[in-house]
Amino acid sequence: MSPKIKFTKIFIDNQWVDAVSGKSFETFNPHNGSIIANVSEGDKEDIDAAVQAAKRAFHRKSVWRLTSPSRRAELLYKFAALVQRDLEYLAHLETYNNGMIIRNSRRFVKLAVDYIKYNASLADKVHGKTMPIGGLFSYTVKQPVGVCGIILPWNVPLLVFAGKVASALAAGCTVIVKPAEQSPLTSLALAALLAEAGAPPGVVNVVPGYGETAGDALAHHLDVAMISFAGSLEVGKLIQQAAGANNLKRVALELGGKSPLVIMNDADLNIAVPFAALGVFTHQGQICIAASRLYVQSGVYNEFVKRAVEFAQSLTHGDPSDEDTQYGPQIDELLTTHILKCIDSGKLEGAKLLTGGKRINSTGFYIEPTVFADVTDEMTIAKEEIFGPVQSILKFETLEEVIDRANATNYGLAAGIFTTSLENAMQFSTHIEAGMVWVNTYLEFRPDVPFGGFKDSGIGRENGTDGVDIFLEVKTVTMALSKDF
Ligand code: NAD
């Protein structure tokens, strides 16, 4: 059954309002392309109203910034409990609006609860340092950055909302969230839960709308002190430019990747094959940490490729809200066309297509799980972030060689290795240029472990204590002690 859609308006000062322009946009179910709601389309004026509300909530005496950390933690714990209460509803809403298979949506809502609780636990542990030097005494205090803009991607909106918003609130910031135009519904549902948990008006505001209008207005706004963004490299660069255009905003950027996963001759293939498939077919490849370059050592290459094809062919597609579905749709026609073009380029450039490669004949935006072997480093499918279900398998001979090849990219988000040798694992994790490295596992993320990338994959870290730190300024106070001292 389709989940009931309760919230489609803009959320400012704990009120649901229409867009100033009166406009709205359609949002879809990727399973069959049907329109599921009309959502208010925020633009510059709506962003300005939301920023003013967040500014009042931040600056007004005795409001959010000065609320005791224990009270902030209490709000976040209540929020976590409400997300847990509505787990089934939220998971189905996420699936309905972005096509994630229901068992993953459920897993991500549970993870979101953990993210919120973890951030709640940090709210009252924001400490400075003391530095007594001669006749002077210095100490530091950490204070919230201020009004923050949070711009979300469509692929995992609920989890990214939970992580970023909970960190910002734990730090004492107030926020304006701009969800992606493709999947705004769970962000609006979370806003309602924050209000129910007791968030004061203006502390969290959510303005759905398009990137070029609402997103751009937020990134340029003079009263916004920081933008925390997750999305593509292309838009990440625009955010960085906008953040330096009027005032100098802090930016945290979680961007794309072309993450290498390495299978050594000594790896246990019973584990490596399913993890490699999970790494690239989870959410139909629409995850920033997708293992989209799979390097397999020559001694196990043929066997690995055979098993990888069998695994891809075993995945059953269907309505992502059905419990048994293992594999769902892409988000929309635009991305589907892009992925099919990438697949064509693989064929034209000489990669061996072993399975998949075609659109699945149904309504909605389905593409077969696709496996290419004999991929080489200069091919488009080995270089570009496809954001689709395409496993590109490349052959290598030595660890040294594969580390050099894996590092030859502008991205640096995640990387993995399957090996039974400690030395291989240590060499790889030391020399690989990536923000997150997995050994004999893949796609593991937790609230207490930093998440983010090197190079063009981003700036800053989410999660762990770093996730809250990025929303804090350090202030140094120096006092002269008595002159007789
Ligand atoms: P996107 O960059 O197209 O859009 C992201 C957000 O930016 C959306 O809300 C969009 O409306 C907004 N936006 C677009 N143009 C804008 C502009 N000019 N100014 C301000 N905002 C603007 O990305 P997407 O297609 O939603 O998501 C997919 C991308 O996100 C992939 O590259 C993926 O790797 C990346 N991603 C990264 C992480 C991470 O944590 N590293 C997490 C999820 C997704």
Short mmCIF file of C-alpha atoms and ligand atoms in Angstrom, two decimals:
data_model
loop_
_atom_site.label_atom_id
_atom_site.label_comp_id
_atom_site.label_asym_id
_atom_site.label_seq_id
_atom_site.Cartn_x
_atom_site.Cartn_y
_atom_site.Cartn_z
CA MET A 1 0.00 0.00 0.00
CA SER A 2 1.26 3.53 -0.80
CA PRO A 3 2.27 5.58 2.23
CA LYS A 4 0.05 8.57 2.98
CA ILE A 5 1.73 11.84 2.06
CA LYS A 6 1.12 14.25 4.91
CA PHE A 7 3.48 17.16 4.21
CA THR A 8 4.09 18.94 0.92
CA LYS A 9 4.53 22.59 1.93
CA ILE A 10 7.49 24.71 2.99
CA PHE A 11 8.37 24.50 6.68
CA ILE A 12 9.42 27.83 8.26
CA ASP A 13 9.20 28.80 11.95
CA ASN A 14 7.39 25.48 12.62
CA GLN A 15 4.60 26.52 10.21
CA TRP A 16 3.62 24.91 6.90
CA VAL A 17 3.41 27.63 4.24
CA ASP A 18 2.91 27.87 0.47
CA ALA A 19 5.67 29.24 -1.72
CA VAL A 20 5.58 33.04 -2.07
CA SER A 21 5.19 32.53 -5.83
CA GLY A 22 2.32 30.07 -5.25
CA LYS A 23 4.18 27.56 -7.45
CA SER A 24 4.59 23.85 -6.86
CA PHE A 25 6.43 20.99 -8.58
CA GLU A 26 5.61 17.33 -9.13
CA THR A 27 7.44 14.53 -7.40
CA PHE A 28 7.43 10.96 -8.70
CA ASN A 29 7.56 7.27 -7.80
CA PRO A 30 10.56 5.89 -9.75
CA HIS A 31 8.98 2.43 -9.83
CA ASN A 32 6.37 3.49 -12.38
CA GLY A 33 6.99 7.18 -13.07
CA SER A 34 3.62 8.20 -11.57
CA ILE A 35 3.16 11.60 -9.92
CA ILE A 36 2.75 11.10 -6.18
CA ALA A 37 2.54 14.69 -4.91
CA ASN A 38 2.76 18.36 -5.75
CA VAL A 39 5.30 20.03 -3.48
CA SER A 40 5.58 23.78 -2.83
CA GLU A 41 8.40 25.20 -4.92
CA GLY A 42 10.60 27.43 -2.76
CA ASP A 43 12.65 30.19 -4.39
CA LYS A 44 14.72 33.19 -3.31
CA GLU A 45 11.98 34.84 -1.21
CA ASP A 46 11.14 31.61 0.61
CA ILE A 47 14.82 30.97 1.30
CA ASP A 48 15.13 34.50 2.66
CA ALA A 49 12.12 33.99 4.96
CA ALA A 50 13.62 30.70 6.20
CA VAL A 51 17.04 32.31 6.77
CA GLN A 52 15.44 35.16 8.75
CA ALA A 53 13.59 32.60 10.89
CA ALA A 54 16.82 30.64 11.50
CA LYS A 55 18.63 33.90 12.28
CA ARG A 56 16.03 34.92 14.87
CA ALA A 57 16.18 31.47 16.45
CA PHE A 58 19.98 31.59 16.58
CA HIS A 59 20.52 35.14 17.80
CA ARG A 60 17.56 35.86 20.03
CA LYS A 61 18.53 35.80 23.68
CA SER A 62 17.84 32.50 25.45
CA VAL A 63 17.01 30.72 22.22
CA TRP A 64 18.85 27.83 20.55
CA ARG A 65 22.46 29.02 20.70
CA LEU A 66 22.23 29.53 24.46
CA THR A 67 20.03 26.54 25.26
CA SER A 68 21.86 24.24 27.62
CA PRO A 69 23.61 21.38 25.81
CA SER A 70 21.63 18.89 27.89
CA ARG A 71 18.36 20.35 26.57
CA ARG A 72 19.71 20.14 23.01
CA ALA A 73 20.60 16.50 23.62
CA GLU A 74 17.13 15.90 25.04
CA LEU A 75 15.50 17.26 21.89
CA LEU A 76 17.67 15.03 19.71
CA TYR A 77 16.89 11.93 21.82
CA LYS A 78 13.16 12.71 21.48
CA PHE A 79 13.61 13.18 17.74
CA ALA A 80 15.39 9.79 17.52
CA ALA A 81 12.54 8.13 19.43
CA LEU A 82 9.97 9.60 17.02
CA VAL A 83 11.95 8.46 13.97
CA GLN A 84 12.09 5.00 15.56
CA ARG A 85 8.32 5.14 16.23
CA ASP A 86 7.64 6.02 12.57
CA LEU A 87 10.29 3.70 11.13
CA GLU A 88 7.94 1.73 8.88
CA TYR A 89 6.20 4.82 7.56
CA LEU A 90 9.45 6.69 6.88
CA ALA A 91 11.05 3.67 5.19
CA HIS A 92 8.06 3.25 2.89
CA LEU A 93 7.99 6.98 2.12
CA GLU A 94 11.70 6.93 1.18
CA THR A 95 11.13 3.91 -1.06
CA TYR A 96 8.05 5.49 -2.64
CA ASN A 97 9.90 8.70 -3.50
CA ASN A 98 13.39 7.49 -4.45
CA GLY A 99 13.10 3.80 -5.35
CA MET A 100 15.39 2.37 -2.66
CA ILE A 101 14.37 -1.24 -1.94
CA ILE A 102 12.37 -1.42 1.26
CA ARG A 103 14.82 -3.54 3.25
CA ASN A 104 17.56 -0.93 2.61
CA SER A 105 15.22 1.96 3.41
CA ARG A 106 14.47 0.28 6.74
CA ARG A 107 18.17 -0.24 7.40
CA PHE A 108 18.86 3.43 6.63
CA VAL A 109 16.06 4.68 8.90
CA LYS A 110 17.54 2.54 11.72
CA LEU A 111 20.94 4.00 10.94
CA ALA A 112 19.43 7.49 10.99
CA VAL A 113 18.16 6.81 14.53
CA ASP A 114 21.71 5.82 15.51
CA TYR A 115 23.14 8.96 13.87
CA ILE A 116 20.73 11.20 15.77
CA LYS A 117 21.40 9.47 19.11
CA TYR A 118 25.15 9.63 18.59
CA ASN A 119 24.98 13.37 17.92
CA ALA A 120 22.72 13.80 20.95
CA SER A 121 25.42 12.15 23.04
CA LEU A 122 27.98 14.71 21.81
CA ALA A 123 25.90 17.83 22.51
CA ASP A 124 27.15 18.16 26.10
CA LYS A 125 30.72 17.14 25.32
CA VAL A 126 31.82 20.20 23.39
CA HIS A 127 34.86 21.36 25.34
CA GLY A 128 37.69 23.80 24.85
CA LYS A 129 41.26 23.79 26.18
CA THR A 130 43.10 25.78 28.84
CA MET A 131 46.53 27.32 28.21
CA PRO A 132 48.10 29.02 31.25
CA ILE A 133 51.29 30.78 30.11
CA GLY A 134 53.25 33.02 32.50
CA GLY A 135 51.11 35.97 33.57
CA LEU A 136 48.46 35.19 31.02
CA PHE A 137 45.72 32.65 31.05
CA SER A 138 44.15 31.54 27.77
CA TYR A 139 41.29 29.19 27.13
CA THR A 140 39.27 28.20 24.12
CA VAL A 141 35.54 27.80 23.82
CA LYS A 142 33.77 26.16 20.93
CA GLN A 143 30.72 28.02 19.72
CA PRO A 144 28.21 27.26 16.96
CA VAL A 145 29.07 28.66 13.53
CA GLY A 146 25.60 30.22 13.16
CA VAL A 147 22.86 29.86 10.57
CA CYS A 148 23.68 26.90 8.31
CA GLY A 149 22.34 25.90 4.92
CA ILE A 150 22.11 22.14 4.35
CA ILE A 151 21.68 21.01 0.76
CA LEU A 152 20.73 17.36 0.24
CA PRO A 153 21.12 14.86 -2.61
CA TRP A 154 18.18 12.71 -3.75
CA ASN A 155 19.78 9.29 -3.30
CA VAL A 156 19.80 8.88 0.50
CA PRO A 157 17.95 11.99 1.71
CA LEU A 158 16.66 10.70 5.04
CA LEU A 159 20.03 9.48 6.29
CA VAL A 160 21.93 12.57 5.12
CA PHE A 161 19.26 14.85 6.66
CA ALA A 162 19.53 12.96 9.97
CA GLY A 163 23.33 13.08 10.12
CA LYS A 164 23.85 16.67 9.07
CA VAL A 165 20.90 18.22 10.94
CA ALA A 166 21.62 16.32 14.17
CA SER A 167 25.29 17.40 14.10
CA ALA A 168 24.34 21.04 13.43
CA LEU A 169 21.74 21.06 16.24
CA ALA A 170 24.11 19.37 18.69
CA ALA A 171 26.61 22.15 17.95
CA GLY A 172 23.93 24.82 18.58
CA CYS A 173 23.44 25.97 14.98
CA THR A 174 20.09 26.65 13.34
CA VAL A 175 19.43 25.31 9.86
CA ILE A 176 17.66 25.68 6.54
CA VAL A 177 17.46 22.37 4.68
CA LYS A 178 17.04 22.34 0.91
CA PRO A 179 16.14 18.77 -0.13
CA ALA A 180 16.73 17.60 -3.68
CA GLU A 181 13.82 18.26 -6.04
CA GLN A 182 13.57 14.54 -6.92
CA SER A 183 12.94 13.27 -3.37
CA PRO A 184 11.77 15.95 -0.91
CA LEU A 185 9.13 13.97 1.00
CA THR A 186 11.11 12.35 3.84
CA SER A 187 12.81 15.67 4.68
CA LEU A 188 9.38 17.25 5.18
CA ALA A 189 8.27 14.31 7.34
CA LEU A 190 11.42 14.67 9.48
CA ALA A 191 10.74 18.41 9.91
CA ALA A 192 7.32 17.55 11.35
CA LEU A 193 8.93 15.09 13.78
CA LEU A 194 11.45 17.71 14.93
CA ALA A 195 8.58 20.08 15.69
CA GLU A 196 6.77 17.28 17.54
CA ALA A 197 9.94 16.62 19.53
CA GLY A 198 9.87 20.25 20.68
CA ALA A 199 12.33 22.08 18.39
CA PRO A 200 11.71 25.80 18.91
CA PRO A 201 10.39 27.72 15.87
CA GLY A 202 13.08 28.65 13.35
CA VAL A 203 15.67 26.14 14.58
CA VAL A 204 14.98 23.80 11.63
CA ASN A 205 13.42 25.06 8.40
CA VAL A 206 12.91 23.03 5.23
CA VAL A 207 12.51 24.66 1.82
CA PRO A 208 11.94 22.27 -1.08
CA GLY A 209 12.72 23.64 -4.53
CA TYR A 210 15.16 23.45 -7.41
CA GLY A 211 18.93 23.69 -7.12
CA GLU A 212 19.44 26.57 -9.54
CA THR A 213 16.88 28.72 -7.68
CA ALA A 214 16.36 27.78 -4.01
CA GLY A 215 19.75 26.05 -3.62
CA ASP A 216 21.61 28.88 -5.29
CA ALA A 217 19.83 31.51 -3.17
CA LEU A 218 20.81 29.63 0.01
CA ALA A 219 24.44 29.25 -1.06
CA HIS A 220 24.67 33.00 -1.85
CA HIS A 221 22.74 34.28 1.19
CA LEU A 222 24.63 36.89 3.22
CA ASP A 223 23.16 35.78 6.54
CA VAL A 224 24.20 32.15 6.12
CA ALA A 225 27.50 31.30 7.82
CA MET A 226 28.02 27.79 6.46
CA ILE A 227 26.82 25.45 3.73
CA SER A 228 26.93 21.72 4.31
CA PHE A 229 26.35 20.02 0.97
CA ALA A 230 26.13 16.45 -0.31
CA GLY A 231 25.86 15.99 -4.05
CA SER A 232 27.81 15.98 -7.27
CA LEU A 233 31.29 17.40 -7.84
CA GLU A 234 29.90 19.73 -10.49
CA VAL A 235 27.43 21.36 -8.09
CA GLY A 236 29.95 21.17 -5.22
CA LYS A 237 32.20 23.52 -7.22
CA LEU A 238 29.29 25.93 -7.77
CA ILE A 239 28.55 25.85 -4.02
CA GLN A 240 32.14 26.71 -3.23
CA GLN A 241 32.07 29.66 -5.65
CA ALA A 242 28.73 30.89 -4.30
CA ALA A 243 29.98 30.52 -0.73
CA GLY A 244 32.78 32.97 -1.51
CA ALA A 245 30.73 35.41 -3.57
CA ASN A 246 29.02 37.66 -0.97
CA ASN A 247 30.41 36.71 2.41
CA LEU A 248 32.93 33.99 3.21
CA LYS A 249 30.96 30.92 4.25
CA ARG A 250 32.43 27.77 5.65
CA VAL A 251 31.73 24.83 3.35
CA ALA A 252 31.51 21.13 4.03
CA LEU A 253 31.28 19.13 0.81
CA GLU A 254 30.43 15.43 0.51
CA LEU A 255 30.84 14.73 -3.19
CA GLY A 256 31.05 11.89 -5.66
CA GLY A 257 33.55 9.10 -6.14
CA LYS A 258 35.00 6.45 -8.42
CA SER A 259 35.95 4.09 -5.65
CA PRO A 260 38.40 1.22 -6.32
CA LEU A 261 37.84 -2.21 -4.81
CA VAL A 262 40.83 -4.58 -5.07
CA ILE A 263 40.59 -8.40 -5.00
CA MET A 264 43.96 -10.09 -4.35
CA ASN A 265 44.81 -13.66 -5.39
CA ASP A 266 44.70 -14.72 -1.72
CA ALA A 267 41.18 -13.33 -1.12
CA ASP A 268 38.31 -15.54 -0.03
CA LEU A 269 36.07 -15.31 -3.10
CA ASN A 270 33.06 -16.60 -1.18
CA ILE A 271 33.13 -13.28 0.66
CA ALA A 272 34.68 -11.02 -1.97
CA VAL A 273 32.19 -11.76 -4.79
CA PRO A 274 29.01 -10.84 -2.86
CA PHE A 275 30.63 -7.79 -1.24
CA ALA A 276 31.85 -6.53 -4.63
CA ALA A 277 28.32 -6.96 -6.04
CA LEU A 278 26.76 -5.30 -2.99
CA GLY A 279 29.31 -2.51 -3.42
CA VAL A 280 28.05 -1.58 -6.86
CA PHE A 281 24.45 -2.85 -7.10
CA THR A 282 23.15 -1.49 -3.76
CA HIS A 283 20.52 1.16 -4.57
CA GLN A 284 21.20 0.31 -8.24
CA GLY A 285 24.64 1.93 -8.03
CA GLN A 286 23.22 5.26 -6.91
CA ILE A 287 25.52 5.65 -3.93
CA CYS A 288 28.52 7.91 -3.67
CA ILE A 289 30.75 5.09 -2.32
CA ALA A 290 29.84 2.59 -5.07
CA ALA A 291 32.71 0.19 -5.82
CA SER A 292 32.68 1.23 -9.45
CA ARG A 293 36.26 0.20 -10.31
CA LEU A 294 36.80 -3.44 -9.45
CA TYR A 295 40.46 -4.48 -9.77
CA VAL A 296 40.96 -8.27 -9.74
CA GLN A 297 44.41 -9.90 -9.59
CA SER A 298 45.27 -12.13 -12.56
CA GLY A 299 45.42 -15.43 -10.60
CA VAL A 300 41.71 -15.30 -9.66
CA TYR A 301 40.47 -13.09 -12.50
CA ASN A 302 38.63 -15.70 -14.59
CA GLU A 303 37.00 -17.40 -11.61
CA PHE A 304 36.00 -14.07 -10.07
CA VAL A 305 34.46 -12.80 -13.32
CA LYS A 306 32.44 -16.01 -13.74
CA ARG A 307 31.04 -15.75 -10.21
CA ALA A 308 30.40 -11.99 -10.51
CA VAL A 309 28.23 -12.60 -13.59
CA GLU A 310 26.29 -15.35 -11.81
CA PHE A 311 25.70 -13.03 -8.86
CA ALA A 312 24.45 -10.15 -11.03
CA GLN A 313 22.10 -12.50 -12.89
CA SER A 314 20.66 -13.79 -9.62
CA LEU A 315 19.30 -10.38 -8.52
CA THR A 316 15.52 -10.16 -8.83
CA HIS A 317 14.07 -6.80 -9.76
CA GLY A 318 10.61 -5.51 -8.95
CA ASP A 319 8.57 -2.98 -7.04
CA PRO A 320 11.03 -1.70 -4.41
CA SER A 321 8.28 -1.64 -1.79
CA ASP A 322 7.80 -5.45 -2.09
CA GLU A 323 9.64 -7.30 0.67
CA ASP A 324 11.34 -9.78 -1.70
CA THR A 325 12.68 -7.26 -4.19
CA GLN A 326 16.48 -7.21 -4.28
CA TYR A 327 16.92 -4.62 -6.99
CA GLY A 328 14.84 -1.54 -7.86
CA PRO A 329 14.69 1.37 -10.31
CA GLN A 330 16.94 4.34 -11.05
CA ILE A 331 15.65 7.71 -9.88
CA ASP A 332 14.45 9.16 -13.19
CA GLU A 333 14.62 9.22 -16.98
CA LEU A 334 17.55 11.66 -17.03
CA LEU A 335 19.81 9.38 -15.00
CA THR A 336 18.58 6.28 -16.86
CA THR A 337 19.59 7.85 -20.19
CA HIS A 338 22.99 8.85 -18.75
CA ILE A 339 23.67 5.30 -17.50
CA LEU A 340 22.67 3.72 -20.82
CA LYS A 341 25.03 6.14 -22.60
CA CYS A 342 27.87 5.09 -20.27
CA ILE A 343 27.09 1.43 -21.06
CA ASP A 344 27.21 2.20 -24.80
CA SER A 345 30.58 3.87 -24.32
CA GLY A 346 31.87 0.73 -22.57
CA LYS A 347 30.85 -1.40 -25.56
CA LEU A 348 32.27 1.06 -28.10
CA GLU A 349 35.57 1.43 -26.24
CA GLY A 350 36.13 -2.35 -26.21
CA ALA A 351 35.07 -3.58 -22.76
CA LYS A 352 33.48 -7.05 -22.75
CA LEU A 353 29.78 -6.87 -21.79
CA LEU A 354 29.02 -10.15 -19.98
CA THR A 355 25.53 -9.55 -18.66
CA GLY A 356 22.92 -6.80 -18.50
CA GLY A 357 23.37 -3.54 -20.38
CA LYS A 358 19.74 -2.97 -21.31
CA ARG A 359 16.71 -1.22 -19.98
CA ILE A 360 14.31 -3.60 -18.28
CA ASN A 361 11.06 -3.56 -20.19
CA SER A 362 8.62 -2.15 -17.66
CA THR A 363 7.20 1.16 -16.51
CA GLY A 364 9.60 3.19 -14.41
CA PHE A 365 13.34 3.46 -14.72
CA TYR A 366 14.89 -0.01 -14.53
CA ILE A 367 18.27 -1.07 -15.96
CA GLU A 368 19.64 -4.61 -15.78
CA PRO A 369 22.55 -5.24 -13.37
CA THR A 370 25.46 -4.93 -15.77
CA VAL A 371 28.92 -6.51 -15.70
CA PHE A 372 31.80 -5.51 -17.96
CA ALA A 373 35.12 -7.43 -17.95
CA ASP A 374 38.44 -6.51 -19.57
CA VAL A 375 37.92 -2.85 -18.72
CA THR A 376 41.02 -0.67 -19.01
CA ASP A 377 41.90 2.48 -17.11
CA GLU A 378 41.36 4.95 -19.96
CA MET A 379 37.78 3.82 -20.73
CA THR A 380 34.94 6.17 -19.79
CA ILE A 381 33.33 3.54 -17.54
CA ALA A 382 36.59 3.32 -15.55
CA LYS A 383 36.87 7.09 -15.15
CA GLU A 384 33.41 8.65 -14.72
CA GLU A 385 31.03 8.34 -11.82
CA ILE A 386 28.21 6.46 -13.60
CA PHE A 387 25.83 6.42 -10.59
CA GLY A 388 24.25 3.27 -11.96
CA PRO A 389 24.37 -0.56 -11.77
CA VAL A 390 27.55 -1.09 -13.78
CA GLN A 391 30.32 -3.34 -12.45
CA SER A 392 33.55 -2.60 -14.33
CA ILE A 393 36.19 -5.31 -13.83
CA LEU A 394 39.86 -4.54 -14.51
CA LYS A 395 42.81 -6.97 -14.31
CA PHE A 396 46.09 -6.29 -12.44
CA GLU A 397 49.31 -8.14 -11.57
CA THR A 398 50.92 -6.56 -8.48
CA LEU A 399 49.78 -4.62 -5.41
CA GLU A 400 52.15 -1.75 -6.17
CA GLU A 401 50.75 -1.46 -9.68
CA VAL A 402 47.13 -1.51 -8.53
CA ILE A 403 47.68 1.15 -5.87
CA ASP A 404 49.14 3.50 -8.51
CA ARG A 405 46.27 2.78 -10.88
CA ALA A 406 43.62 3.13 -8.17
CA ASN A 407 45.06 6.52 -7.15
CA ALA A 408 45.10 7.85 -10.73
CA THR A 409 41.77 9.66 -10.37
CA ASN A 410 40.64 13.07 -9.18
CA TYR A 411 38.27 11.37 -6.71
CA GLY A 412 39.20 9.97 -3.29
CA LEU A 413 36.07 8.95 -1.43
CA ALA A 414 36.29 5.24 -0.55
CA ALA A 415 38.40 2.17 -1.34
CA GLY A 416 38.47 -1.50 -0.38
CA ILE A 417 40.67 -4.57 -0.51
CA PHE A 418 39.96 -8.27 -0.08
CA THR A 419 43.07 -10.17 1.02
CA THR A 420 44.15 -12.62 3.71
CA SER A 421 47.57 -10.97 3.99
CA LEU A 422 48.03 -8.38 6.73
CA GLU A 423 50.93 -6.89 4.79
CA ASN A 424 48.77 -6.36 1.69
CA ALA A 425 46.07 -4.75 3.83
CA MET A 426 48.55 -2.43 5.55
CA GLN A 427 50.31 -1.44 2.32
CA PHE A 428 47.02 -0.72 0.61
CA SER A 429 45.42 1.24 3.44
CA THR A 430 48.57 3.31 3.93
CA HIS A 431 49.09 4.31 0.30
CA ILE A 432 45.56 4.56 -1.09
CA GLU A 433 44.21 8.12 -1.43
CA ALA A 434 40.71 7.77 0.01
CA GLY A 435 38.79 9.07 3.00
CA MET A 436 37.49 5.60 3.92
CA VAL A 437 39.23 2.26 3.42
CA TRP A 438 37.60 -1.12 4.01
CA VAL A 439 39.53 -4.38 4.42
CA ASN A 440 37.63 -7.64 3.79
CA THR A 441 34.35 -5.76 3.93
CA TYR A 442 32.67 -2.89 2.08
CA LEU A 443 29.92 -0.28 2.55
CA GLU A 444 30.21 -0.24 6.32
CA PHE A 445 29.37 3.08 7.91
CA ARG A 446 28.45 3.98 11.44
CA PRO A 447 27.66 7.17 13.34
CA ASP A 448 30.93 7.10 15.33
CA VAL A 449 33.20 6.71 12.28
CA PRO A 450 34.14 9.76 10.15
CA PHE A 451 32.75 9.79 6.61
CA GLY A 452 34.11 11.90 3.74
CA GLY A 453 36.63 12.09 0.97
CA PHE A 454 40.08 13.16 -0.21
CA LYS A 455 40.75 15.22 -3.36
CA ASP A 456 37.64 16.10 -5.44
CA SER A 457 35.43 13.90 -3.24
CA GLY A 458 34.99 16.63 -0.71
CA ILE A 459 35.97 18.88 2.14
CA GLY A 460 35.35 18.01 5.79
CA ARG A 461 33.93 14.94 7.49
CA GLU A 462 30.50 13.85 8.63
CA ASN A 463 29.93 11.52 11.58
CA GLY A 464 32.27 10.81 14.46
CA THR A 465 33.18 13.81 16.59
CA ASP A 466 34.35 15.54 13.37
CA GLY A 467 30.70 15.73 12.29
CA VAL A 468 29.87 18.13 15.13
CA ASP A 469 33.24 19.92 15.09
CA ILE A 470 32.64 21.17 11.57
CA PHE A 471 29.64 23.17 12.85
CA LEU A 472 31.75 24.85 15.58
CA GLU A 473 33.98 27.91 15.73
CA VAL A 474 36.90 28.08 18.17
CA LYS A 475 37.16 31.25 20.23
CA THR A 476 40.32 32.00 22.21
CA VAL A 477 40.01 34.11 25.35
CA THR A 478 43.19 35.47 26.95
CA MET A 479 43.23 37.11 30.38
CA ALA A 480 46.01 38.95 32.09
CA LEU A 481 46.50 37.56 35.59
CA SER A 482 47.28 39.87 38.53
CA LYS A 483 50.42 41.93 37.87
CA ASP A 484 51.76 40.87 41.28
CA PHE A 485 51.54 37.21 40.33
P1 NAD B 1 23.36 17.20 -7.39
O1 NAD B 1 24.69 17.80 -7.18
O2 NAD B 1 22.76 17.26 -8.75
O3 NAD B 1 22.28 17.85 -6.42
C1 NAD B 1 22.48 17.89 -5.03
C2 NAD B 1 21.70 19.04 -4.45
O4 NAD B 1 22.21 20.28 -4.93
C3 NAD B 1 20.21 19.04 -4.79
O5 NAD B 1 19.47 19.44 -3.66
C4 NAD B 1 20.11 20.10 -5.87
O6 NAD B 1 18.85 20.71 -5.97
C5 NAD B 1 21.16 21.09 -5.39
N1 NAD B 1 21.68 22.00 -6.42
C6 NAD B 1 21.77 21.80 -7.76
N2 NAD B 1 22.29 22.89 -8.37
C7 NAD B 1 22.55 23.78 -7.38
C8 NAD B 1 23.10 25.10 -7.37
N3 NAD B 1 23.49 25.71 -8.50
N4 NAD B 1 23.24 25.73 -6.18
C9 NAD B 1 22.85 25.12 -5.03
N5 NAD B 1 22.31 23.89 -4.98
C10 NAD B 1 22.17 23.23 -6.14
O7 NAD B 1 23.51 15.70 -6.86
P2 NAD B 1 22.42 14.56 -6.85
O8 NAD B 1 22.20 14.13 -8.27
O9 NAD B 1 21.25 14.96 -6.02
O10 NAD B 1 23.17 13.41 -6.04
C11 NAD B 1 24.07 12.56 -6.64
C12 NAD B 1 25.49 12.99 -6.34
O11 NAD B 1 25.65 13.16 -4.95
C13 NAD B 1 26.50 11.93 -6.73
O12 NAD B 1 27.61 12.55 -7.33
C14 NAD B 1 26.88 11.30 -5.39
O13 NAD B 1 28.14 10.70 -5.41
C15 NAD B 1 26.80 12.48 -4.49
N6 NAD B 1 26.59 12.10 -3.09
C16 NAD B 1 27.64 12.19 -2.22
C17 NAD B 1 27.49 11.81 -0.90
C18 NAD B 1 28.65 11.84 0.05
O14 NAD B 1 28.41 11.80 1.24
N7 NAD B 1 29.87 11.90 -0.42
C19 NAD B 1 26.25 11.36 -0.44
C20 NAD B 1 25.20 11.27 -1.34
C21 NAD B 1 25.39 11.66 -2.67
#
